[in-house]
Tab-separated table of C-alpha atoms and ligand atoms in Angstrom:
chain	number	residue	atom	x	y	z
A	1	MET	CA	-74.931	13.761	37.857
A	2	ILE	CA	-71.869	12.121	39.398
A	3	VAL	CA	-70.294	8.996	37.907
A	4	THR	CA	-67.555	7.387	40.009
A	5	ILE	CA	-64.994	5.005	38.557
A	6	ASP	CA	-62.800	3.202	41.061
A	7	GLY	CA	-60.429	0.303	40.605
A	8	PRO	CA	-56.842	-0.910	40.875
A	9	ALA	CA	-53.782	0.548	39.147
A	10	GLY	CA	-53.495	-0.389	35.492
A	11	ALA	CA	-57.158	-1.197	34.915
A	12	GLY	CA	-57.239	1.525	32.261
A	13	LYS	CA	-59.430	3.769	34.404
A	14	SER	CA	-57.890	7.084	33.401
A	15	THR	CA	-58.124	6.570	29.643
A	16	VAL	CA	-61.606	5.163	29.815
A	17	ALA	CA	-62.921	7.695	32.358
A	18	ARG	CA	-61.594	10.601	30.306
A	19	LEU	CA	-63.167	9.297	27.089
A	20	LEU	CA	-66.434	8.588	28.878
A	21	ALA	CA	-66.537	12.133	30.273
A	22	GLU	CA	-65.926	13.512	26.764
A	23	LYS	CA	-68.719	11.407	25.277
A	24	LEU	CA	-71.178	12.421	27.962
A	25	GLY	CA	-70.093	16.082	27.936
A	26	PHE	CA	-69.181	15.812	31.661
A	27	ASP	CA	-66.167	17.237	33.494
A	28	PHE	CA	-63.427	14.753	34.362
A	29	LEU	CA	-61.678	14.520	37.717
A	30	ASP	CA	-58.390	12.579	37.909
A	31	THR	CA	-58.026	12.168	41.681
A	32	GLY	CA	-54.808	10.122	41.420
A	33	ALA	CA	-53.209	13.242	39.896
A	34	MET	CA	-54.205	15.174	43.030
A	35	TYR	CA	-52.316	12.787	45.357
A	36	ARG	CA	-49.411	12.795	42.915
A	37	CYS	CA	-49.273	16.630	43.089
A	38	VAL	CA	-49.150	16.536	46.895
A	39	ALA	CA	-46.167	14.158	46.757
A	40	LEU	CA	-44.433	16.268	44.079
A	41	GLN	CA	-44.932	19.509	45.984
A	42	GLY	CA	-43.623	17.824	49.145
A	43	ILE	CA	-40.453	16.805	47.327
A	44	ARG	CA	-40.037	20.254	45.802
A	45	GLN	CA	-40.332	21.916	49.191
A	46	GLU	CA	-37.956	19.313	50.614
A	47	VAL	CA	-40.264	18.374	53.452
A	48	ASP	CA	-39.950	15.049	55.178
A	49	LEU	CA	-42.855	13.224	53.505
A	50	SER	CA	-43.458	11.182	56.632
A	51	ASP	CA	-44.152	14.402	58.574
A	52	GLU	CA	-47.953	14.175	58.433
A	53	ASP	CA	-48.714	17.746	59.527
A	54	LYS	CA	-46.310	19.325	57.045
A	55	LEU	CA	-47.590	17.231	54.122
A	56	ALA	CA	-51.181	18.007	55.129
A	57	GLU	CA	-50.388	21.737	55.097
A	58	ILE	CA	-49.104	21.317	51.549
A	59	ALA	CA	-52.312	19.486	50.580
A	60	ARG	CA	-54.511	22.209	52.061
A	61	THR	CA	-52.716	25.002	50.224
A	62	LEU	CA	-52.198	23.226	46.911
A	63	VAL	CA	-52.950	25.437	43.886
A	64	LEU	CA	-54.192	22.845	41.468
A	65	GLU	CA	-55.958	23.214	38.138
A	66	PHE	CA	-56.961	20.848	35.372
A	67	ASP	CA	-56.963	21.995	31.771
A	68	GLY	CA	-58.243	18.984	29.843
A	69	ALA	CA	-55.571	16.306	30.296
A	70	ILE	CA	-53.046	18.873	31.532
A	71	VAL	CA	-52.383	19.137	35.257
A	72	LEU	CA	-51.226	22.544	36.482
A	73	LEU	CA	-49.569	22.948	39.867
A	74	GLY	CA	-49.225	26.596	40.816
A	75	GLY	CA	-49.761	27.380	37.119
A	76	GLU	CA	-46.942	25.058	35.967
A	77	ASP	CA	-47.599	22.059	33.720
A	78	VAL	CA	-46.603	18.990	35.782
A	79	THR	CA	-48.518	16.376	33.751
A	80	ALA	CA	-45.412	14.312	32.953
A	81	GLU	CA	-43.531	14.955	36.175
A	82	ILE	CA	-46.251	13.559	38.440
A	83	ARG	CA	-46.163	10.229	36.581
A	84	THR	CA	-42.471	9.419	37.065
A	85	PRO	CA	-41.615	6.155	38.895
A	86	GLU	CA	-40.124	8.269	41.721
A	87	ILE	CA	-43.473	9.930	42.458
A	88	THR	CA	-45.313	6.615	42.091
A	89	SER	CA	-43.018	5.022	44.663
A	90	LEU	CA	-43.545	7.900	47.139
A	91	ILE	CA	-47.272	8.430	46.648
A	92	HIS	CA	-48.190	6.294	49.657
A	93	TYR	CA	-46.974	9.096	51.954
A	94	ALA	CA	-49.763	11.280	50.575
A	95	ALA	CA	-52.372	8.534	50.204
A	96	ASP	CA	-51.849	7.123	53.730
A	97	ASN	CA	-52.030	10.528	55.401
A	98	LEU	CA	-55.558	11.002	56.799
A	99	GLN	CA	-55.331	14.790	56.852
A	100	VAL	CA	-54.220	14.800	53.216
A	101	ARG	CA	-57.135	12.512	52.316
A	102	GLU	CA	-59.560	14.836	54.082
A	103	ALA	CA	-58.223	17.848	52.164
A	104	MET	CA	-58.352	15.968	48.847
A	105	VAL	CA	-61.905	14.693	49.370
A	106	SER	CA	-63.093	18.162	50.276
A	107	LEU	CA	-61.419	19.595	47.140
A	108	GLN	CA	-62.980	16.828	45.023
A	109	ARG	CA	-66.451	17.657	46.360
A	110	LYS	CA	-65.898	21.352	45.692
A	111	LEU	CA	-64.782	20.682	42.118
A	112	ALA	CA	-67.812	18.454	41.506
A	113	LEU	CA	-70.317	20.872	42.994
A	114	GLU	CA	-71.663	22.574	39.932
A	115	ASP	CA	-71.287	20.311	36.945
A	116	ASP	CA	-71.871	16.750	35.836
A	117	VAL	CA	-68.692	14.853	36.591
A	118	VAL	CA	-66.920	11.579	35.907
A	119	THR	CA	-64.499	11.116	38.784
A	120	GLU	CA	-61.837	8.437	38.904
A	121	GLY	CA	-59.754	7.015	41.760
A	122	ARG	CA	-59.887	4.449	44.558
A	123	ASP	CA	-62.428	5.877	47.039
A	124	GLN	CA	-64.748	7.943	44.893
A	125	GLY	CA	-67.820	5.723	45.254
A	126	THR	CA	-67.149	4.823	48.882
A	127	VAL	CA	-65.860	7.988	50.596
A	128	ALA	CA	-65.917	11.050	48.348
A	129	PHE	CA	-69.320	10.562	46.666
A	130	PRO	CA	-71.341	7.888	48.480
A	131	GLU	CA	-74.521	9.402	46.962
A	132	ALA	CA	-73.269	9.242	43.343
A	133	GLU	CA	-75.962	8.201	40.877
A	134	CYS	CA	-73.711	5.758	39.023
A	135	LYS	CA	-70.776	3.875	40.541
A	136	ILE	CA	-68.466	1.673	38.531
A	137	PHE	CA	-65.714	-0.601	39.815
A	138	LEU	CA	-63.385	-1.178	36.897
A	139	SER	CA	-60.893	-3.996	37.013
A	140	ALA	CA	-58.911	-6.523	34.995
A	141	SER	CA	-56.808	-9.511	35.965
A	142	ALA	CA	-53.350	-8.697	37.355
A	143	GLU	CA	-51.687	-10.335	34.321
A	144	GLU	CA	-53.743	-8.358	31.827
A	145	ARG	CA	-53.044	-5.098	33.650
A	146	ALA	CA	-49.301	-5.819	33.706
A	147	ARG	CA	-49.335	-6.791	30.021
A	148	ARG	CA	-51.016	-3.497	29.113
A	149	ARG	CA	-48.513	-1.525	31.173
A	150	VAL	CA	-45.531	-3.233	29.502
A	151	GLU	CA	-47.050	-2.518	26.077
A	152	GLN	CA	-47.567	1.146	27.034
A	153	MET	CA	-43.945	1.402	28.256
A	154	ARG	CA	-42.618	-0.187	25.058
A	155	GLN	CA	-44.496	2.385	23.010
A	156	SER	CA	-42.751	5.168	24.870
A	157	GLY	CA	-39.338	3.518	24.429
A	158	GLU	CA	-39.012	2.010	27.919
A	159	ASP	CA	-38.221	-1.624	28.479
A	160	ALA	CA	-39.563	-3.741	31.330
A	161	SER	CA	-40.474	-7.367	31.866
A	162	ILE	CA	-43.967	-8.545	32.771
A	163	GLU	CA	-42.524	-10.048	35.989
A	164	GLU	CA	-41.015	-6.719	37.087
A	165	VAL	CA	-44.192	-4.769	36.362
A	166	LEU	CA	-46.335	-7.443	38.027
A	167	GLU	CA	-44.250	-7.266	41.183
A	168	GLN	CA	-44.575	-3.465	41.466
A	169	GLN	CA	-48.249	-3.645	40.609
A	170	ASN	CA	-48.914	-6.280	43.307
A	171	LEU	CA	-47.146	-4.089	45.852
A	172	ARG	CA	-49.277	-1.066	44.908
A	173	ASP	CA	-52.478	-3.171	44.956
A	174	GLN	CA	-51.610	-4.379	48.467
A	175	GLN	CA	-50.884	-0.852	49.690
A	176	ASP	CA	-54.098	0.475	48.121
A	177	GLU	CA	-56.250	-2.369	49.488
A	178	ALA	CA	-54.775	-2.268	52.989
A	179	ARG	CA	-55.419	1.467	53.474
A	180	GLU	CA	-58.002	1.734	56.241
A	181	VAL	CA	-59.499	5.026	55.145
A	182	GLY	CA	-60.065	5.542	51.437
A	183	GLY	CA	-58.606	2.171	50.504
A	184	LEU	CA	-59.324	0.429	47.226
A	185	LYS	CA	-62.765	-1.064	47.694
A	186	ALA	CA	-65.896	-1.368	45.603
A	187	ALA	CA	-68.959	0.413	47.002
A	188	ASP	CA	-71.793	-2.003	47.853
A	189	ASP	CA	-73.875	-0.518	45.062
A	190	ALA	CA	-71.071	-0.367	42.455
A	191	LEU	CA	-71.388	-2.071	39.087
A	192	HIS	CA	-68.385	-4.337	38.503
A	193	VAL	CA	-66.855	-4.235	35.044
A	194	ILE	CA	-63.946	-6.563	34.190
A	195	THR	CA	-62.118	-5.394	31.111
A	196	ASP	CA	-59.972	-8.435	30.190
A	197	GLY	CA	-59.991	-8.822	26.427
A	198	MET	CA	-61.851	-5.539	25.852
A	199	ARG	CA	-60.474	-2.615	23.850
A	200	PRO	CA	-60.747	0.839	25.484
A	201	PHE	CA	-63.498	1.992	23.076
A	202	GLU	CA	-65.538	-1.126	23.916
A	203	VAL	CA	-65.228	-0.401	27.636
A	204	VAL	CA	-66.281	3.215	27.062
A	205	GLU	CA	-69.339	2.147	25.045
A	206	HIS	CA	-70.314	-0.324	27.744
A	207	LEU	CA	-69.944	2.286	30.509
A	208	GLU	CA	-71.859	4.863	28.501
A	209	ARG	CA	-74.794	2.443	28.275
A	210	LEU	CA	-74.640	1.861	32.039
A	211	VAL	CA	-74.630	5.597	32.768
A	212	ARG	CA	-77.482	6.359	30.360
A	213	LEU	CA	-79.619	3.692	32.047
A	214	ARG	CA	-79.280	5.672	35.268
A	215	ARG	CA	-79.862	9.189	33.979
B	301	C5P	O1	-54.637	6.543	39.736
B	301	C5P	P1	-53.177	6.790	40.011
B	301	C5P	O2	-52.299	5.627	39.710
B	301	C5P	O3	-52.670	8.063	39.416
B	301	C5P	O4	-53.130	6.997	41.606
B	301	C5P	C1	-51.913	7.109	42.260
B	301	C5P	C2	-52.048	6.665	43.714
B	301	C5P	O5	-52.800	7.620	44.439
B	301	C5P	C3	-52.783	5.323	43.924
B	301	C5P	O6	-51.915	4.209	43.868
B	301	C5P	C4	-53.352	5.492	45.312
B	301	C5P	O7	-52.391	5.121	46.262
B	301	C5P	C5	-53.588	6.991	45.428
B	301	C5P	N1	-54.988	7.365	45.249
B	301	C5P	C6	-55.804	7.327	46.354
B	301	C5P	N2	-57.103	7.721	46.243
B	301	C5P	C7	-57.597	8.153	45.082
B	301	C5P	C8	-56.768	8.188	43.936
B	301	C5P	C9	-55.465	7.781	44.046
B	301	C5P	O8	-55.360	6.924	47.437
B	301	C5P	N3	-58.867	8.568	45.012
């Protein structure tokens, strides 16, 4: 069975999708991490990220593995490195590149071939797995998402204002929504879940019920 979870940045998708996969005993696919690895590898190889063919070649030859929450690029743990603000600000080069998207979607389908999977991203229910048995579109208001992000940053010793985070988040939402192929969009048959005021475990319980209804 394939469960897709799409939605905007900061909706808590990763945490919730990972916990849901654990509860269901499914594999978990973090597709944002895949685009982040393409951008990181591009920087490491010092390619011009706007050179579409060169970045696509990197995407096609990426040696990527997931070990639980750990992301391995060519065997090296890059879990923290792919989440730096630098990578986040450059990710659009990978996400806007149609050849990169094609390579990523084909890798996602390959990884999901044999097992039950919870897969999380922007285009999982629309492009990668249009036949998925259960599609969720997970969102929260922009203010709530920004508040959560600031809280998360404070816990790891970083300081940022809600206004700053909201501005960056709005920019990323616009870029993700405007993308013609693979843009942020709910599938017609997706179930919309708005998580304002809900704790992560409550969201997971709610999603688990939705999935079990479709099994
Ligand atoms: O989910 P995460 O914030 O790690 O995703 C990083 C970026 O990768 C997103 O802002 C989006 O531009 C891109 N992405 C995408 N398609 C996906 C997953 C992520 O374009 N399926």
